[in-house]
Short mmCIF file of C-alpha atoms and ligand atoms in Angstrom, two decimals:
data_model
loop_
_atom_site.label_atom_id
_atom_site.label_comp_id
_atom_site.label_asym_id
_atom_site.label_seq_id
_atom_site.Cartn_x
_atom_site.Cartn_y
_atom_site.Cartn_z
CA UNK A 1 42.25 34.74 206.11
CA UNK A 2 44.40 37.02 207.72
CA UNK A 3 45.74 40.22 206.26
CA UNK A 4 49.22 39.26 207.27
CA UNK A 5 49.08 36.36 205.09
CA UNK A 6 52.77 36.52 203.67
CA UNK A 7 52.72 37.26 199.80
CA UNK A 8 54.86 36.08 197.02
CA UNK A 9 57.71 37.76 195.94
CA UNK A 10 56.81 37.67 192.44
CA UNK A 11 60.18 37.60 189.86
CA UNK A 12 60.69 37.23 186.28
CA UNK A 13 60.41 33.67 186.25
CA UNK A 14 56.99 33.89 188.17
CA UNK A 15 55.34 36.68 187.08
CA UNK A 16 53.44 35.48 183.97
CA UNK A 17 52.01 32.39 186.36
CA UNK A 18 50.49 35.42 188.99
CA UNK A 19 49.27 37.39 186.45
CA UNK A 20 47.14 34.35 185.09
CA UNK A 21 46.00 33.30 188.34
CA UNK A 22 45.03 37.20 189.00
CA UNK A 23 42.91 36.72 185.90
CA UNK A 24 41.27 33.11 186.93
CA UNK A 25 43.14 31.02 184.92
CA UNK A 26 46.31 28.24 185.85
CA UNK A 27 49.09 29.21 183.79
CA UNK A 28 52.56 27.00 183.76
CA UNK A 29 55.53 25.96 181.80
CA UNK A 30 55.21 23.75 178.64
CA UNK A 31 58.96 22.60 177.33
CA UNK A 32 58.75 23.10 173.54
CA UNK A 33 61.40 20.33 173.64
CA UNK A 34 60.50 17.90 175.64
CA UNK A 35 56.59 18.50 175.37
CA UNK A 36 56.68 18.40 179.85
CA UNK A 37 55.11 20.72 181.95
CA UNK A 38 57.07 21.71 184.79
CA UNK A 39 55.75 23.98 188.02
CA UNK A 40 56.99 26.43 189.99
CA UNK A 41 58.56 28.41 186.94
CA UNK A 42 61.64 28.31 186.12
CA UNK A 43 63.95 30.03 183.06
CA UNK A 44 65.05 26.26 181.99
CA UNK A 45 63.06 23.34 181.84
CA UNK A 46 63.65 20.80 185.08
CA UNK A 47 63.63 17.91 182.93
CA UNK A 48 65.66 18.46 179.89
CA UNK A 49 67.29 21.90 180.39
CA UNK A 50 65.80 23.44 177.48
CA UNK A 51 64.96 27.21 177.46
CA UNK A 52 62.18 26.85 174.45
CA UNK A 53 59.50 27.15 177.11
CA UNK A 54 55.91 28.84 177.00
CA UNK A 55 53.21 29.30 179.13
CA UNK A 56 50.29 27.02 178.79
CA UNK A 57 46.92 27.32 180.23
CA UNK A 58 46.17 23.84 182.32
CA UNK A 59 42.92 22.25 183.11
CA UNK A 60 43.30 23.15 186.75
CA UNK A 61 42.38 19.54 187.57
CA UNK A 62 44.55 17.14 189.54
CA UNK A 63 44.40 15.08 192.43
CA UNK A 64 45.73 15.27 195.88
CA UNK A 65 49.21 13.57 195.85
CA UNK A 66 49.59 14.19 200.21
CA UNK A 67 48.66 16.56 202.76
CA UNK A 68 48.86 17.41 206.13
CA UNK A 69 46.12 19.18 208.10
CA UNK A 70 47.77 21.94 210.36
CA UNK A 71 46.74 21.84 213.64
CA UNK A 72 49.04 24.92 214.56
CA UNK A 73 49.68 27.75 212.92
CA UNK A 74 53.26 28.42 210.49
CA UNK A 75 53.24 31.79 212.49
CA UNK A 76 50.83 34.08 214.03
CA UNK A 77 49.36 35.17 210.12
CA UNK A 78 47.63 31.65 209.85
CA UNK A 79 46.55 31.30 213.68
CA UNK A 80 42.83 32.14 212.28
CA UNK A 81 43.00 29.52 209.89
CA UNK A 82 43.41 26.93 211.94
CA UNK A 83 42.86 24.01 211.61
CA UNK A 84 43.41 24.23 207.25
CA UNK A 85 44.49 21.83 204.68
CA UNK A 86 47.95 22.17 203.19
CA UNK A 87 48.31 19.64 200.30
CA UNK A 88 50.55 18.75 197.16
CA UNK A 89 48.21 18.60 194.14
CA UNK A 90 49.23 16.70 191.55
CA UNK A 91 48.24 18.23 188.15
CA UNK A 92 46.36 16.42 185.54
CA UNK A 93 49.61 17.55 183.25
CA UNK A 94 52.31 15.93 185.27
CA UNK A 95 53.83 18.67 188.08
CA UNK A 96 52.87 19.32 191.55
CA UNK A 97 52.09 22.22 193.36
CA UNK A 98 51.23 23.37 197.00
CA UNK A 99 48.07 24.78 197.63
CA UNK A 100 45.43 25.13 200.61
CA UNK A 101 42.33 22.59 199.90
CA UNK A 102 39.37 24.24 200.69
CA UNK A 103 36.77 22.32 203.06
CA UNK A 104 34.91 22.47 205.79
CA UNK A 105 36.05 19.50 206.82
CA UNK A 106 39.52 18.74 206.79
CA UNK A 107 39.25 15.04 207.72
CA UNK A 108 37.34 14.15 204.68
CA UNK A 109 40.62 14.96 202.71
CA UNK A 110 42.72 12.12 201.49
CA UNK A 111 45.29 11.09 199.05
CA UNK A 112 43.85 10.86 195.86
CA UNK A 113 40.85 12.87 196.24
CA UNK A 114 39.94 14.21 192.74
CA UNK A 115 40.45 18.53 192.78
CA UNK A 116 40.03 21.48 190.82
CA UNK A 117 41.39 24.92 191.34
CA UNK A 118 39.16 27.84 192.52
CA UNK A 119 41.34 31.07 192.64
CA UNK A 120 41.18 33.16 195.59
CA UNK A 121 42.07 37.05 196.02
CA UNK A 122 44.40 38.10 198.45
CA UNK A 123 45.24 41.66 197.39
CA UNK A 124 45.31 43.97 194.15
CA UNK A 125 47.97 42.28 192.61
CA UNK A 126 47.90 38.23 194.13
CA UNK A 127 45.51 35.83 193.81
CA UNK A 128 45.94 32.54 195.21
CA UNK A 129 45.17 29.24 193.30
CA UNK A 130 43.47 27.01 195.80
CA UNK A 131 41.76 23.78 195.32
CA UNK A 132 38.51 22.00 195.75
CA UNK A 133 37.59 18.11 196.08
CA UNK A 134 35.10 17.44 193.26
CA UNK B 1 96.12 0.08 202.79
CA UNK B 2 96.91 2.56 205.69
CA UNK B 3 98.27 5.81 204.71
CA UNK B 4 99.56 8.45 207.60
CA UNK B 5 97.39 10.77 205.53
CA UNK B 6 94.22 8.99 206.65
CA UNK B 7 91.58 10.99 208.18
CA UNK B 8 90.59 10.92 212.12
CA UNK B 9 88.92 12.60 214.68
CA UNK B 10 91.10 13.20 217.87
CA UNK B 11 88.96 15.66 219.79
CA UNK B 12 85.30 16.72 220.71
CA UNK B 13 83.23 18.60 222.65
CA UNK B 14 79.71 19.82 223.71
CA UNK B 15 78.42 22.65 225.86
CA UNK B 16 76.62 21.90 228.83
CA UNK B 17 72.62 22.92 228.75
CA UNK B 18 69.88 22.68 231.17
CA UNK B 19 66.26 22.57 230.54
CA UNK B 20 67.49 22.94 227.29
CA UNK B 21 69.41 26.38 227.75
CA UNK B 22 73.04 26.98 228.08
CA UNK B 23 74.38 26.87 231.77
CA UNK B 24 77.12 29.17 230.41
CA UNK B 25 76.99 32.88 229.94
CA UNK B 26 77.96 33.84 226.59
CA UNK B 27 77.27 34.60 222.85
CA UNK B 28 76.20 32.47 220.45
CA UNK B 29 80.04 32.97 218.98
CA UNK B 30 80.79 32.90 222.61
CA UNK B 31 79.85 29.06 222.98
CA UNK B 32 81.10 27.88 219.74
CA UNK B 33 84.26 29.06 220.56
CA UNK B 34 84.31 27.86 224.37
CA UNK B 35 83.56 24.22 222.84
CA UNK B 36 86.35 24.81 219.70
CA UNK B 37 88.66 25.57 222.42
CA UNK B 38 87.81 22.71 224.53
CA UNK B 39 87.84 19.94 221.68
CA UNK B 40 91.42 20.88 220.64
CA UNK B 41 92.51 20.72 223.97
CA UNK B 42 91.01 17.33 224.70
CA UNK B 43 93.43 16.26 221.64
CA UNK B 44 96.30 18.45 223.25
CA UNK B 45 96.43 20.99 220.43
CA UNK B 46 95.52 24.56 220.49
CA UNK B 47 93.62 26.98 218.55
CA UNK B 48 96.87 28.47 216.72
CA UNK B 49 97.44 24.46 215.10
CA UNK B 50 94.24 25.23 213.82
CA UNK B 51 94.76 25.49 209.74
CA UNK B 52 91.55 24.14 208.22
CA UNK B 53 87.74 25.98 209.72
CA UNK B 54 84.26 24.42 208.67
CA UNK B 55 81.02 25.74 210.15
CA UNK B 56 77.32 26.31 209.14
CA UNK B 57 74.94 27.67 211.69
CA UNK B 58 71.63 30.30 211.46
CA UNK B 59 73.48 33.17 213.12
CA UNK B 60 75.53 35.35 211.46
CA UNK B 61 75.61 39.24 210.68
CA UNK B 62 73.07 40.28 208.10
CA UNK B 63 74.15 40.17 204.58
CA UNK B 64 75.45 38.68 202.02
CA UNK B 65 75.37 34.98 202.58
CA UNK B 66 76.43 35.50 206.07
CA UNK B 67 80.00 34.46 205.70
CA UNK B 68 79.77 32.05 208.62
CA UNK B 69 83.36 30.78 208.37
CA UNK B 70 84.71 34.53 208.32
CA UNK B 71 82.54 35.60 211.36
CA UNK B 72 84.20 32.87 213.43
CA UNK B 73 87.67 32.79 212.31
CA UNK B 74 88.05 36.36 213.21
CA UNK B 75 86.02 35.36 216.53
CA UNK B 76 88.27 32.75 217.23
CA UNK B 77 91.51 35.11 216.16
CA UNK B 78 92.69 32.90 213.92
CA UNK B 79 93.75 32.31 209.85
CA UNK B 80 92.46 29.46 208.62
CA UNK B 81 94.11 28.29 205.02
CA UNK B 82 91.52 25.77 204.42
CA UNK B 83 87.38 26.83 204.79
CA UNK B 84 84.05 25.46 204.42
CA UNK B 85 80.91 26.96 204.93
CA UNK B 86 78.71 24.49 203.60
CA UNK B 87 75.15 25.04 204.55
CA UNK B 88 72.92 21.82 203.57
CA UNK B 89 71.07 22.24 206.60
CA UNK B 90 71.29 19.88 209.79
CA UNK B 91 73.16 17.19 207.62
CA UNK B 92 76.04 20.24 207.32
CA UNK B 93 78.73 18.56 209.49
CA UNK B 94 78.40 15.12 208.08
CA UNK B 95 79.47 16.73 204.87
CA UNK B 96 81.96 19.21 206.69
CA UNK B 97 83.68 15.86 207.99
CA UNK B 98 83.97 14.62 204.21
CA UNK B 99 84.96 17.69 203.11
CA UNK B 100 87.69 18.00 205.87
CA UNK B 101 88.59 14.32 205.28
CA UNK B 102 89.28 15.55 201.54
CA UNK B 103 91.64 18.23 202.57
CA UNK B 104 93.73 16.48 204.80
CA UNK B 105 94.23 13.33 202.43
CA UNK B 106 95.36 16.29 200.20
CA UNK B 107 97.58 17.89 202.07
CA UNK B 108 95.73 20.97 202.17
CA UNK B 109 95.60 21.02 205.89
CA UNK B 110 96.54 19.35 209.40
CA UNK B 111 94.17 20.49 211.42
CA UNK B 112 90.72 20.76 210.89
CA UNK B 113 88.05 22.34 213.21
CA UNK B 114 84.28 21.75 213.34
CA UNK B 115 82.08 24.04 214.93
CA UNK B 116 78.25 24.47 215.39
CA UNK B 117 76.56 26.66 218.27
CA UNK B 118 72.90 27.92 218.39
CA UNK B 119 71.00 29.69 221.46
CA UNK B 120 67.58 29.58 219.53
CA UNK B 121 66.06 28.15 223.06
CA UNK B 122 67.49 30.74 224.71
CA UNK B 123 66.65 33.49 222.35
CA UNK B 124 62.74 31.89 221.52
CA UNK B 125 63.19 32.15 218.10
CA UNK B 126 61.46 29.53 216.61
CA UNK B 127 58.09 29.30 215.55
CA UNK B 128 56.40 27.71 212.55
CA UNK B 129 56.83 29.91 210.17
CA UNK B 130 59.52 32.04 209.07
CA UNK B 131 60.70 31.22 205.63
CA UNK B 132 60.74 34.43 203.32
CA UNK B 133 58.50 34.00 200.30
CA UNK B 134 60.69 34.40 197.83
CA UNK B 135 62.26 32.22 194.90
CA UNK B 136 61.11 28.47 195.15
CA UNK B 137 59.64 29.68 198.45
CA UNK B 138 56.83 31.75 197.07
CA UNK B 139 54.76 28.97 195.91
CA UNK B 140 54.87 27.25 199.83
CA UNK B 141 55.26 29.90 202.43
CA UNK B 142 51.82 31.52 201.31
CA UNK B 143 49.84 28.76 201.92
CA UNK B 144 50.68 28.63 205.14
CA UNK B 145 52.86 25.47 205.50
CA UNK B 146 54.27 24.86 208.82
CA UNK B 147 57.92 24.82 208.26
CA UNK B 148 59.60 22.30 208.58
CA UNK B 149 57.13 19.87 210.35
CA UNK B 150 54.56 20.16 207.69
CA UNK B 151 56.89 18.89 204.73
CA UNK B 152 57.65 15.76 207.07
CA UNK B 153 54.04 15.34 207.86
CA UNK B 154 53.25 15.15 204.29
CA UNK B 155 55.86 12.29 203.64
CA UNK B 156 54.59 10.66 206.80
CA UNK B 157 51.53 10.83 205.30
CA UNK B 158 52.42 9.35 202.17
CA UNK B 159 54.20 6.81 203.60
CA UNK B 160 51.44 5.42 205.35
CA UNK B 161 49.27 5.37 202.34
CA UNK B 162 51.88 3.45 200.44
CA UNK B 163 53.30 1.19 203.02
CA UNK B 164 50.78 1.16 205.33
CA UNK B 165 52.92 2.38 208.33
CA UNK B 166 51.21 3.44 211.52
CA UNK B 167 51.50 6.55 214.19
CA UNK B 168 52.07 3.57 216.68
CA UNK B 169 55.24 2.58 214.28
CA UNK B 170 56.63 6.51 214.97
CA UNK B 171 55.61 6.34 217.91
CA UNK B 172 57.99 2.94 218.83
CA UNK B 173 60.86 5.36 217.37
CA UNK B 174 60.33 8.39 220.23
CA UNK B 175 59.68 5.84 223.09
CA UNK B 176 63.06 3.72 222.05
CA UNK B 177 64.92 7.08 221.52
CA UNK B 178 63.40 8.37 224.91
CA UNK B 179 64.72 5.04 226.92
CA UNK B 180 68.40 5.92 225.63
CA UNK B 181 67.93 9.75 227.17
CA UNK B 182 67.44 7.61 230.28
CA UNK B 183 70.90 6.25 230.58
CA UNK B 184 72.56 9.69 229.40
CA UNK B 185 72.80 12.41 232.56
CA UNK B 186 73.00 15.07 229.52
CA UNK B 187 69.99 14.76 228.15
CA UNK B 188 67.03 17.22 228.21
CA UNK B 189 63.76 15.07 228.60
CA UNK B 190 64.68 11.77 230.88
CA UNK B 191 60.96 11.27 232.46
CA UNK B 192 59.20 7.98 230.80
CA UNK B 193 57.74 7.46 227.84
CA UNK B 194 54.95 5.51 226.02
CA UNK B 195 53.53 4.84 222.80
CA UNK B 196 49.97 6.05 224.06
CA UNK B 197 51.84 9.13 225.54
CA UNK B 198 53.04 10.06 222.06
CA UNK B 199 49.66 9.05 220.45
CA UNK B 200 47.70 11.11 222.91
CA UNK B 201 50.22 14.38 222.23
CA UNK B 202 49.16 17.37 220.58
CA UNK B 203 48.70 16.86 217.05
CA UNK B 204 50.99 19.37 215.09
CA UNK B 205 50.69 18.87 211.53
CA UNK B 206 49.00 15.37 211.03
CA UNK B 207 49.54 12.83 211.17
CA UNK B 208 52.75 14.24 213.27
CA UNK B 209 52.19 14.80 217.48
CA UNK B 210 53.76 16.75 219.27
CA UNK B 211 56.53 13.72 220.23
CA UNK B 212 56.89 13.00 217.09
CA UNK B 213 59.15 16.03 216.64
CA UNK B 214 62.23 16.90 218.17
CA UNK B 215 63.35 19.18 220.65
CA UNK B 216 63.77 22.93 220.67
CA UNK B 217 67.03 23.62 222.75
CA UNK B 218 70.03 25.36 222.66
CA UNK B 219 73.07 23.42 221.80
CA UNK B 220 77.32 23.58 220.25
CA UNK B 221 79.68 21.10 219.68
CA UNK B 222 82.70 20.82 217.82
CA UNK B 223 85.07 18.15 216.38
CA UNK B 224 88.52 18.41 215.47
CA UNK B 225 90.23 16.20 212.98
CA UNK B 226 93.74 15.61 211.45
CA UNK B 227 95.33 12.75 209.68
CA UNK B 228 96.75 9.75 211.77
CA UNK B 229 100.17 10.57 211.40
CA UNK B 230 99.71 13.66 213.56
CA UNK B 231 97.52 11.83 215.70
CA UNK B 232 100.10 9.90 216.91
CA UNK B 233 101.33 12.14 219.21
CA UNK B 234 97.98 13.42 220.30
CA UNK B 235 96.32 12.72 223.67
CA UNK B 236 93.09 11.08 222.47
CA UNK B 237 92.68 7.85 220.75
CA UNK B 238 92.03 8.47 217.44
CA UNK B 239 88.22 7.70 215.50
CA UNK B 240 89.20 7.10 211.79
CA UNK B 241 86.81 8.61 208.97
CA UNK B 242 86.38 5.53 206.65
CA UNK B 243 83.64 6.65 204.40
CA UNK B 244 81.47 9.61 203.37
CA UNK B 245 78.55 10.37 201.04
CA UNK B 246 76.35 13.70 200.38
CA UNK B 247 73.96 14.54 198.36
CA UNK B 248 70.20 16.67 197.69
CA UNK B 249 67.68 16.83 195.90
CA UNK B 250 64.68 19.62 196.70
CA UNK B 251 64.51 23.03 199.09
CA UNK B 252 60.21 22.96 198.74
CA UNK B 253 58.78 19.98 199.19
CA UNK B 254 56.78 19.86 196.34
CA UNK B 255 60.34 19.26 194.58
CA UNK B 256 60.76 16.18 196.34
CA UNK B 257 60.93 13.36 194.02
CA UNK B 258 59.26 10.52 195.86
CA UNK B 259 57.71 11.60 199.03
CA UNK B 260 58.20 8.29 200.54
CA UNK B 261 61.76 7.40 199.89
CA UNK B 262 64.86 9.30 200.83
CA UNK B 263 67.36 9.12 197.88
CA UNK B 264 69.62 11.52 199.20
CA UNK B 265 69.96 8.90 202.34
CA UNK B 266 70.03 6.26 199.22
CA UNK B 267 73.11 8.07 197.75
CA UNK B 268 74.92 9.04 200.22
CA UNK B 269 74.80 5.71 202.19
CA UNK B 270 75.89 3.64 199.23
CA UNK B 271 78.81 6.01 198.96
CA UNK B 272 79.92 5.88 202.17
CA UNK B 273 79.65 2.17 202.84
CA UNK B 274 81.11 1.21 199.77
CA UNK B 275 84.13 3.37 200.46
CA UNK B 276 84.74 2.11 203.78
CA UNK B 277 84.39 -1.31 202.47
CA UNK B 278 81.38 -2.01 205.26
CA UNK B 279 78.43 -3.98 205.07
CA UNK B 280 74.97 -3.59 207.33
CA UNK B 281 76.13 -6.48 209.53
CA UNK B 282 79.50 -4.89 210.15
CA UNK B 283 77.75 -1.67 211.91
CA UNK B 284 77.83 -1.55 215.24
CA UNK B 285 75.90 1.40 216.27
CA UNK B 286 73.78 3.80 214.31
CA UNK B 287 72.75 7.34 214.93
CA UNK B 288 70.85 9.03 212.39
CA UNK B 289 69.19 12.52 212.39
CA UNK B 290 65.76 12.34 214.25
CA UNK B 291 64.43 15.62 213.43
CA UNK B 292 60.78 13.56 213.41
CA UNK B 293 59.98 9.85 214.02
CA UNK B 294 59.26 9.78 210.31
CA UNK B 295 62.99 11.04 209.19
CA UNK B 296 64.43 8.12 210.98
CA UNK B 297 61.77 5.37 209.44
CA UNK B 298 62.76 7.26 206.16
CA UNK B 299 66.34 6.83 206.43
CA UNK B 300 66.57 3.45 207.79
CA UNK B 301 64.90 2.24 204.74
CA UNK B 302 66.93 4.39 202.65
CA UNK B 303 69.87 3.30 203.98
CA UNK B 304 69.27 -0.41 203.55
CA UNK B 305 68.75 -1.44 206.75
CA UNK B 306 65.49 -2.74 205.72
CA UNK B 307 63.24 -3.15 202.53
CA UNK B 308 61.95 0.08 200.98
CA UNK B 309 57.96 0.02 203.27
CA UNK B 310 59.73 -2.06 205.70
CA UNK B 311 60.46 0.33 208.37
CA UNK B 312 57.21 0.60 210.16
CA UNK B 313 58.00 -3.39 211.31
CA UNK B 314 61.60 -2.64 211.39
CA UNK B 315 61.46 0.14 214.72
CA UNK B 316 58.57 -2.16 215.95
CA UNK B 317 58.77 -3.82 219.62
CA UNK B 318 61.51 -1.65 220.49
CA UNK B 319 64.13 -2.60 218.17
CA UNK B 320 65.94 0.42 218.76
CA UNK B 321 65.96 0.77 222.29
CA UNK B 322 68.71 -0.03 224.73
CA UNK B 323 68.75 -3.77 224.74
CA UNK B 324 67.05 -4.43 221.43
CA UNK B 325 68.87 -5.70 218.11
CA UNK B 326 69.58 -2.29 216.85
CA UNK B 327 71.17 0.29 219.15
CA UNK B 328 70.22 3.63 217.58
CA UNK B 329 70.16 7.27 219.05
CA UNK B 330 72.21 6.26 221.87
CA UNK B 331 72.30 9.71 223.50
CA UNK B 332 68.65 10.43 223.25
CA UNK B 333 68.69 11.89 219.74
CA UNK B 334 67.13 15.37 218.49
CA UNK B 335 63.73 13.83 220.30
CA UNK B 336 64.94 13.48 223.74
CA UNK B 337 68.81 14.71 224.25
CA UNK B 338 68.76 18.07 222.47
CA UNK B 339 68.14 19.72 219.45
CA UNK B 340 69.56 23.44 218.63
CA UNK B 341 68.44 23.82 215.38
CA UNK B 342 71.04 22.20 213.06
CA UNK B 343 71.61 18.66 215.21
CA UNK B 344 73.98 16.69 213.00
CA UNK B 345 77.52 17.34 214.73
CA UNK B 346 75.93 15.96 218.02
CA UNK B 347 75.21 12.71 216.02
CA UNK B 348 78.90 12.69 215.17
CA UNK B 349 79.91 13.02 218.63
CA UNK B 350 78.21 10.75 220.18
CA UNK B 351 79.33 8.00 217.17
CA UNK B 352 82.75 8.70 218.35
CA UNK B 353 82.12 8.48 222.04
CA UNK B 354 80.77 5.06 220.95
CA UNK B 355 83.60 3.86 219.52
CA UNK B 356 86.28 5.72 222.32
CA UNK B 357 84.09 3.32 224.73
CA UNK B 358 83.58 6.43 227.03
CA UNK B 359 79.52 6.29 227.26
CA UNK B 360 79.02 4.62 230.68
CA UNK B 361 75.32 3.34 231.27
CA UNK B 362 74.28 3.61 227.60
CA UNK B 363 77.57 2.27 226.03
CA UNK B 364 77.21 -0.24 223.48
CA UNK B 365 79.55 -3.24 224.30
CA UNK B 366 81.87 -3.78 221.42
CA UNK B 367 81.16 -0.84 219.26
CA UNK B 368 83.76 -0.83 216.70
CA UNK B 369 81.95 0.57 213.80
CA UNK B 370 79.06 3.37 213.55
CA UNK B 371 77.36 4.99 211.00
CA UNK B 372 76.22 8.23 211.15
CA UNK B 373 73.49 10.15 208.97
CA UNK B 374 72.34 13.48 208.75
CA UNK B 375 69.38 14.80 206.96
CA UNK B 376 68.92 18.67 206.37
CA UNK B 377 66.28 21.12 205.54
CA UNK B 378 62.95 19.50 204.89
CA UNK B 379 64.40 15.73 203.81
CA UNK B 380 66.32 17.99 201.60
CA UNK B 381 69.99 16.71 201.95
CA UNK B 382 71.72 13.92 203.42
CA UNK B 383 75.40 12.99 204.55
CA UNK B 384 76.63 9.34 205.80
CA UNK B 385 79.52 8.81 207.61
CA UNK B 386 81.31 5.66 208.59
CA UNK B 387 83.52 5.70 211.49
CA UNK B 388 85.77 3.12 212.89
CA UNK B 389 87.99 2.28 215.96
CA UNK B 390 91.67 2.16 214.85
ZN1 LIG C 401 61.72 20.32 178.42
#
């Protein structure tokens, strides 16, 4: 990974999520009213608009909903990574999130592939949840 | 029921480009001003007649919201009393037509000017990254998402998975669009193109190849609208704005409700066609945003020209090419004519020219009703306009 990888600008909505990822678990908001998880973290539930939300540690398991193999980098910071797989992961708990699939063979990635989270430290503050096929 | 305040298009202009770059030497605002002046003069008006100003762009004095209409109004030396800086991506201009139409009907303005300009090609300002990693983009940009092509690639991948759509299906769109460009002297890419050429072009973001992607060019365009009553004294034959609709769903691609269905187009299209009182068989010419080949496929399905999942068959056999059953993107589109970042205004300009009947070799015979649909962001927003010859 290039050292110039753009890092997230953490805000009040996302701070607990990034903190948890840094500690090695995947925490996303769970609504106390409708009982649904959501991602990315917000101050109100996008399903029922309740603000009765708490972060919940989820399984880290899911499947590839869709993906692309980037053959051209998203700017110079990613030039060394090409080809790499950017995917939308559908978590077992429902929400979708963007991440990377860690693989030696991008051609093996397919829609529906089962994946689990793996954490990759990027800086003293930031650890990214990536996924691996299981 | 005709009304004197019914909205019509009376003026058009676009800037000449060569090899994708502006021919005239001027700043990005200079090009906006030159096309604005040309469009009002075509109608027999002057910039002093303009009281409604609508624009969107990626230029601006850095700062809060960039204040696009304010910056442009100052440059033009006018004091508009109705403004709209709606920016929902490349579909912004179809939304501008809708908003101007409402303002004209309401008597809130008399002459509305819609303008776009970009010198992105000359500036070499484009790469596949670049969205700052803030707000929802903090969950996208760090993963190296190629923007915007990666989101379109993910939608294409999903459409292929669900419906068996192929890269050959997508290539048919690029090839048909190139054939229209070959009939348009102003188009940037006019060399012959085959399905094999598209499939063997560089893979950018799987499954989208280089030739599934729009061009990167400069470009500037302007549209002048007024009321049917005012148009009687003007120089051009007015083209009526009969219906419009708009919608958006997401900015981050992970938030797109259904990666294989373009909900904003479905919603906007239904609204616009209902308002205009037209059905699919009434539409003679279709201009839809072709940022990528997959954009067209998703749009045609969502607008109801074919069933969801059947877009691949619909575009096969060069049905959208000159002489085909479904004339579409008749200037050569964003894929082959020009694509200056936000292309939507050029869809409107081409549709209006088709209805005026001034398109020369690429003229669609008997074109009376046109459907224009813009798509913006990463399949984020959609806006439809139905235009009709009076
Ligand atoms: Zn809820």
